[in-house]
mmCIF file of C-alpha atoms in Angstrom:
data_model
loop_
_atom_site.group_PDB
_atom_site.id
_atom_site.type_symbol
_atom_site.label_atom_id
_atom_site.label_comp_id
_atom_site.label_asym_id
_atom_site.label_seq_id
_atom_site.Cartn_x
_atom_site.Cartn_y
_atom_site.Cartn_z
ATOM 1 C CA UNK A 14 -15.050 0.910 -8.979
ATOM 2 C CA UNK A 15 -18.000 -1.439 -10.090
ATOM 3 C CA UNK A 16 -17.397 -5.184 -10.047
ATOM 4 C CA UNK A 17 -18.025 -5.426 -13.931
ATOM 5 C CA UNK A 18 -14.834 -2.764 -13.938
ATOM 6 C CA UNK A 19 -12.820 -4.916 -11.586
ATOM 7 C CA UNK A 20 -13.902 -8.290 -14.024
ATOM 8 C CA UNK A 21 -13.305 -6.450 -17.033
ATOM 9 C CA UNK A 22 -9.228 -4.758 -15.650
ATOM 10 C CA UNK A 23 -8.308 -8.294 -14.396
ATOM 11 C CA UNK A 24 -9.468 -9.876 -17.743
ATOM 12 C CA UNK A 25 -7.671 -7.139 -19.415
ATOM 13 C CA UNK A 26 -4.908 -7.479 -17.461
ATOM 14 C CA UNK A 27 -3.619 -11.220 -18.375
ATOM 15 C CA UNK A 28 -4.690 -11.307 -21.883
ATOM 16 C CA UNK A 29 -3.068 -7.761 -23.414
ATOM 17 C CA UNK A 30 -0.879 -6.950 -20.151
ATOM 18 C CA UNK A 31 1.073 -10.146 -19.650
ATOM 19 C CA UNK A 32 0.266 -12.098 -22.475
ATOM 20 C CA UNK A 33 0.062 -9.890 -25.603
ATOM 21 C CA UNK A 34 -3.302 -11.725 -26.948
ATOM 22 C CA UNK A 35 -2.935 -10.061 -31.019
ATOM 23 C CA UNK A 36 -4.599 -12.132 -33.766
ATOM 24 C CA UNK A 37 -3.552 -15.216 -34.680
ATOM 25 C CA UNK A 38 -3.447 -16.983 -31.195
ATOM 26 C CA UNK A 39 -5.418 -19.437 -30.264
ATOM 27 C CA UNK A 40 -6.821 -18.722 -26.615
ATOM 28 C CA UNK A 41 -8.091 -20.966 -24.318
ATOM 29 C CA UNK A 42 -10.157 -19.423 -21.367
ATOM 30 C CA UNK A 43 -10.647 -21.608 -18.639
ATOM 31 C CA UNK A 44 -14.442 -21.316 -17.030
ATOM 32 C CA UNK A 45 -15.763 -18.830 -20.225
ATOM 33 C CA UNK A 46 -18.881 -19.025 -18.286
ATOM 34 C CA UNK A 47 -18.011 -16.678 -15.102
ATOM 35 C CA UNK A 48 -17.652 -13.192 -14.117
ATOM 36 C CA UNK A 49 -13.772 -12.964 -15.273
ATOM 37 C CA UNK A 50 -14.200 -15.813 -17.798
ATOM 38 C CA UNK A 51 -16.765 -13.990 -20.180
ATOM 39 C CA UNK A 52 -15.119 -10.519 -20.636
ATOM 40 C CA UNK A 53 -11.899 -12.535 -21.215
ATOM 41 C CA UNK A 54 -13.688 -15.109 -24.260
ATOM 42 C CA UNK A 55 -14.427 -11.623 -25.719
ATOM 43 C CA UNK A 56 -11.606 -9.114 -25.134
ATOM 44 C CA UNK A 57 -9.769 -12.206 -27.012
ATOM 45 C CA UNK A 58 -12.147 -12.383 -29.992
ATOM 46 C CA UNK A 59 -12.366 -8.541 -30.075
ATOM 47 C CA UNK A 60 -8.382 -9.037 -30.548
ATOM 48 C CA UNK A 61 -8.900 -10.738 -33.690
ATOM 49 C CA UNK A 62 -8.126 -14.563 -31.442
ATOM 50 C CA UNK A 63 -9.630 -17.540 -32.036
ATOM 51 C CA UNK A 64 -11.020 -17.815 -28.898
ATOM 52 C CA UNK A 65 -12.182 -21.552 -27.097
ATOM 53 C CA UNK A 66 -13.459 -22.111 -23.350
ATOM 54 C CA UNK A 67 -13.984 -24.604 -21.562
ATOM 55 C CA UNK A 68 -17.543 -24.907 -19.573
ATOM 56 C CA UNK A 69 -20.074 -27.361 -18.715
ATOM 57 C CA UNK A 70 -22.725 -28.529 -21.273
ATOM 58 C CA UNK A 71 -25.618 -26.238 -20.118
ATOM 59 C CA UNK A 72 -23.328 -23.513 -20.743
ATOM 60 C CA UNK A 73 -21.912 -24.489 -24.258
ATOM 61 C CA UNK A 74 -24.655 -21.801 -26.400
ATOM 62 C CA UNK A 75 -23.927 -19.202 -24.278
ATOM 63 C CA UNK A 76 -20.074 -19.185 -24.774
ATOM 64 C CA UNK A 77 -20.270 -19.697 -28.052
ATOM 65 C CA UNK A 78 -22.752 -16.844 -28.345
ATOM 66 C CA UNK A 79 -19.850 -14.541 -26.726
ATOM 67 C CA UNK A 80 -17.703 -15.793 -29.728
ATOM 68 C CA UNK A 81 -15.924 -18.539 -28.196
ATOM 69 C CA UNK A 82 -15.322 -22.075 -28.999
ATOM 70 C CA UNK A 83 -16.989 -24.277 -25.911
ATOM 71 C CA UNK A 84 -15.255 -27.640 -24.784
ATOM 72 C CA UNK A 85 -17.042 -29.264 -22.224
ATOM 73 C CA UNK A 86 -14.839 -30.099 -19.380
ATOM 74 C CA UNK A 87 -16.899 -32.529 -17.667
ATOM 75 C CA UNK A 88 -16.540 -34.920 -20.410
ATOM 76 C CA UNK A 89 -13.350 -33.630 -22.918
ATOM 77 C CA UNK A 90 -9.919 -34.391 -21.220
ATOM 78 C CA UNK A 91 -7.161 -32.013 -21.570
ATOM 79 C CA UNK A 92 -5.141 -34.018 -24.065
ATOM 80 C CA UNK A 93 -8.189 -34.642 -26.179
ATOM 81 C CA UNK A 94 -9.419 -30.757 -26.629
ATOM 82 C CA UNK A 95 -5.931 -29.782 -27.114
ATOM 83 C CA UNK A 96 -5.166 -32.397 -30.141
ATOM 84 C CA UNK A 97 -8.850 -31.561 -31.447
ATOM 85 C CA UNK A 98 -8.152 -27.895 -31.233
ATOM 86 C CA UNK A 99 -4.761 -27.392 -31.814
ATOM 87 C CA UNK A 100 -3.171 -30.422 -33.472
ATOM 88 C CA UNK A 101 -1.618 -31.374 -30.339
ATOM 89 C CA UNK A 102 0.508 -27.920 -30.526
ATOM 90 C CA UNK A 103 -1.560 -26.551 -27.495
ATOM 91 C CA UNK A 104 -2.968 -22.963 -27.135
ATOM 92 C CA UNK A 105 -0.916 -19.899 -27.259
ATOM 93 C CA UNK A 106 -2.446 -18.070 -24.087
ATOM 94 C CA UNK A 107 -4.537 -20.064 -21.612
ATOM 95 C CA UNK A 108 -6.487 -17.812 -19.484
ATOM 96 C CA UNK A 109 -7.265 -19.808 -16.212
ATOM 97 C CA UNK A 110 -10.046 -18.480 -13.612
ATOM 98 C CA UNK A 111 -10.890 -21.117 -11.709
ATOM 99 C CA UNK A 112 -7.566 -21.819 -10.000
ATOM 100 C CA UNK A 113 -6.245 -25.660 -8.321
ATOM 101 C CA UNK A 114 -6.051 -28.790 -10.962
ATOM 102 C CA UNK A 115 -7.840 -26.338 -13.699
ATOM 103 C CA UNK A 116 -4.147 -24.235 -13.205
ATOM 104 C CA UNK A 117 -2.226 -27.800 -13.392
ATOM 105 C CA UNK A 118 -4.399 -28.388 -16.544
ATOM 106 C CA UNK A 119 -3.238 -25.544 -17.845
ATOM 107 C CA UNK A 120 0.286 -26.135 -17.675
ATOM 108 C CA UNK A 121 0.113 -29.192 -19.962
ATOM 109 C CA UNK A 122 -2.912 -27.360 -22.786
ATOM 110 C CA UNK A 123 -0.327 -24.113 -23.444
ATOM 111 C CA UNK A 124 2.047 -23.941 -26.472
ATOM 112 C CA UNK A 125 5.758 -25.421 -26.343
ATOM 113 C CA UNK A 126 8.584 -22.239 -26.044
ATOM 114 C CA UNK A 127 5.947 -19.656 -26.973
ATOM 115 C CA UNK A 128 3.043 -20.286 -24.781
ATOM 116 C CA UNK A 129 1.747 -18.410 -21.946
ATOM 117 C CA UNK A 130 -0.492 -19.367 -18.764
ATOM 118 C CA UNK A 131 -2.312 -16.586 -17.520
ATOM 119 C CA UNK A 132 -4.215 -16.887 -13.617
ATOM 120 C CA UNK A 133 -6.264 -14.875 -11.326
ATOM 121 C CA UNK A 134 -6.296 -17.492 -9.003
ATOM 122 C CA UNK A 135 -2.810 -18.898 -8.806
ATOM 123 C CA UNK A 136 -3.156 -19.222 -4.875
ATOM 124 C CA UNK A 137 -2.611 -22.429 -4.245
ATOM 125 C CA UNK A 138 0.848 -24.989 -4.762
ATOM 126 C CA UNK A 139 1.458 -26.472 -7.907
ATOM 127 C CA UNK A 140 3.807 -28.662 -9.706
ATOM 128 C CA UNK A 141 5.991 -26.057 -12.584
ATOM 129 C CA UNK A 142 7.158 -29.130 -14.248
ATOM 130 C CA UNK A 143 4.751 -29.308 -17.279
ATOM 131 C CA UNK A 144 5.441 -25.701 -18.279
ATOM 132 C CA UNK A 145 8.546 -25.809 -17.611
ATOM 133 C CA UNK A 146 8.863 -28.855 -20.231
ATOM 134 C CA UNK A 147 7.058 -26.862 -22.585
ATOM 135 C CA UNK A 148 9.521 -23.800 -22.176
ATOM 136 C CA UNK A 149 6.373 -21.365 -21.539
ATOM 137 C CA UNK A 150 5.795 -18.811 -19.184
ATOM 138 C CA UNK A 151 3.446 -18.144 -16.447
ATOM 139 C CA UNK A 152 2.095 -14.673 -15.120
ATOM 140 C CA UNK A 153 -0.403 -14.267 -12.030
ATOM 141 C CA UNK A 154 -2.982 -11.336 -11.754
ATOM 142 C CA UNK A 155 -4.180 -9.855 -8.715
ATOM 143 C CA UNK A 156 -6.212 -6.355 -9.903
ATOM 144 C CA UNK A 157 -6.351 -5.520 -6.186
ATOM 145 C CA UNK A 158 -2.828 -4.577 -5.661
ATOM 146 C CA UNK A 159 -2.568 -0.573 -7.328
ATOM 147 C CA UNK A 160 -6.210 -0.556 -5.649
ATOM 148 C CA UNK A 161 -4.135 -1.250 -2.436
ATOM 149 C CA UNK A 162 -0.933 0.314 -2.946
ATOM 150 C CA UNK A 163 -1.530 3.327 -6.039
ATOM 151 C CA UNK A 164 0.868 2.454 -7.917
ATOM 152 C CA UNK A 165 -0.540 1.469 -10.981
ATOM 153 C CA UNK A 166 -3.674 2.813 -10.673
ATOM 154 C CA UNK A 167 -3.650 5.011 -13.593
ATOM 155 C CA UNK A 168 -3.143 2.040 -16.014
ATOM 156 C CA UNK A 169 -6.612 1.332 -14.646
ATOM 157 C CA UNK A 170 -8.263 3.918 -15.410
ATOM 158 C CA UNK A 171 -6.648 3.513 -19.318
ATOM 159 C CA UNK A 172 -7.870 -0.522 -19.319
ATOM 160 C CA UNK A 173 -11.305 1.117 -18.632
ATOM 161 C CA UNK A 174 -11.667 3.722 -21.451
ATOM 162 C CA UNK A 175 -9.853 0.924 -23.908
ATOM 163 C CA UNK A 176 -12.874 -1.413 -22.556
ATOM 164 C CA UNK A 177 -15.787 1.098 -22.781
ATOM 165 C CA UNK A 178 -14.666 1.531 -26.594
ATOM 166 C CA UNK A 179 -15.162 -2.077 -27.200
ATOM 167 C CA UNK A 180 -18.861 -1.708 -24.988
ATOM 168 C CA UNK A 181 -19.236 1.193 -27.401
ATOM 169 C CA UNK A 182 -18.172 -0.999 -30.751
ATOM 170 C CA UNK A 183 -20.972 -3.864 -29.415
ATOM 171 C CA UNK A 184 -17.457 -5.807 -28.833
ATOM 172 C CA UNK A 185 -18.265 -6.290 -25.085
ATOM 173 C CA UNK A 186 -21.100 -6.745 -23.302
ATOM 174 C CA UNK A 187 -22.118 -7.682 -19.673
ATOM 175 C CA UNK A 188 -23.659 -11.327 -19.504
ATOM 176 C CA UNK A 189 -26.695 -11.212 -17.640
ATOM 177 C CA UNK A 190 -29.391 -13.483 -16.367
ATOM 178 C CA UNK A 191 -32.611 -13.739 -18.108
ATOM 179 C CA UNK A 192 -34.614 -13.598 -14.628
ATOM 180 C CA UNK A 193 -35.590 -10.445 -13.659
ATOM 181 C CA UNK A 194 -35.939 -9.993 -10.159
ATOM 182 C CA UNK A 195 -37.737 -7.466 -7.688
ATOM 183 C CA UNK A 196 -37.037 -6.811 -4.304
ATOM 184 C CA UNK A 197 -39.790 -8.749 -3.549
ATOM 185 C CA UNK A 198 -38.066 -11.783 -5.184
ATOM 186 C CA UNK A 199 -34.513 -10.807 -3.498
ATOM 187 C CA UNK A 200 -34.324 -14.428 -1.849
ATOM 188 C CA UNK A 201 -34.939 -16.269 -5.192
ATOM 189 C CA UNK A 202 -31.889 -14.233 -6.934
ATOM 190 C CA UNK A 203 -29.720 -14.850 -3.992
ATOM 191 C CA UNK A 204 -30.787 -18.784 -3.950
ATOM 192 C CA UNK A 205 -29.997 -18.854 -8.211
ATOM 193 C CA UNK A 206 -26.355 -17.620 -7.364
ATOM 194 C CA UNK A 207 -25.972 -19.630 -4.183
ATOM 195 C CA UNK A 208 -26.537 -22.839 -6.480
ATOM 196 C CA UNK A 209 -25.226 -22.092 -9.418
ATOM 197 C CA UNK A 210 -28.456 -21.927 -11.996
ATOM 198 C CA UNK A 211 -27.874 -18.195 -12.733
ATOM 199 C CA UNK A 212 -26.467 -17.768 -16.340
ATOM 200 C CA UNK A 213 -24.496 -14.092 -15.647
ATOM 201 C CA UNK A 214 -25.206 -11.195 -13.766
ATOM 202 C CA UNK A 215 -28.475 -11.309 -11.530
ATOM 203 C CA UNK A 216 -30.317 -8.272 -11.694
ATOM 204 C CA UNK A 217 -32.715 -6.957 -9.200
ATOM 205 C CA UNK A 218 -35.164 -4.370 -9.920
ATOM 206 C CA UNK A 219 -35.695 -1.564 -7.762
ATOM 207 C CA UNK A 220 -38.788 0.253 -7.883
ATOM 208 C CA UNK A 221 -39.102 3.747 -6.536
#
């Protein structure tokens, strides 16, 4: 399976899967920038959600070109975006990928009773107390595990052709970086994803 298969399941996966994303929610995707971030801002959207995510500044146009709302986190503090955005209510799925204190945010930005935290990085130990204040719920998602056991591996196969309608619809696309590279430039792509300056996908060129 491709990687772009394995970001778009595990986006899938905590958004219609665990949390039931329909329209009317308000979703907040933590790191709308990334691999798992930017299918999820727009498997949301395509779900007829209002769809937010938090990034840093240089990123703001390009989330909001995927259909999202951008809050930068650098600067915005939970309890700000979530009064500004949702009348102090908080967000009925929050989508984190970035796992530690970005998971303990979420707890306190998701919806009292009805809310849901989604993670794909839930690794680490965390304090349940703000969501369980809130009455919401949590779910973890680890795409890996029917790769590792089979069982549910079929359901995989049905996220795909349910995401490859929505590539076909022009409702999801793959966010790449504007640099093209060759394999004669192979050490500049590896240095824009080793610190960070790549915006998506780098793509390298191979000529025949």
């Amino acid at each position: 399976m491709s990687e772009d298969g394995c970001l778009g399941i595990t986006a899938w996966e905590g958004l219609v899967d665990r949390a039931g994303v329909r329209a009317g929610h308000k979703v907040l995707v933590h790191g709308g920038a990334g691999g798992v971030g930017s299918v999820a801002v727009q498997v949301a959207a395509a779900k007829g959600a209002e769809v937010f995510a938090t990034v840093s500044a240089a990123r703001m146009p390009m989330v909001r070109r995927l259909g999202a709302v951008p809050i930068d986190y650098t600067s915005v503090p939970v309890e700000r975006y979530v009064a500004e955005h949702t009348g102090g209510a908080g967000f009925d799925i929050v989508y984190d990928t970035v796992g530690g204190p970005v998971l303990d945010a979420s707890f306190e930005a998701v919806r009292t009773h009805t809310g849901h935290v989604v993670s794909a990085l839930g690794w680490g130990t965390h304090a349940l107390a703000p969501l369980s204040f809130r009455g919401a719920t949590y779910s973890g998602v680890f795409t890996l595990l029917p790769m590792l056991t089979g069982q549910g591996r079929e359901h995989h196969g049905d996220i795909l052709r349910e995401a490859a309608a929505l590539v076909d619809d022009g409702k999801l696309r793959p966010l790449l970086d504007g640099t093209r590279y060759t394999l004669a430039d192979v050490a500049d792509a590896h240095r824009s994803v080793e610190n960070g300056t790549a915006n998506g996908k780098v793509v390298v060129d191979i000529e025949p």
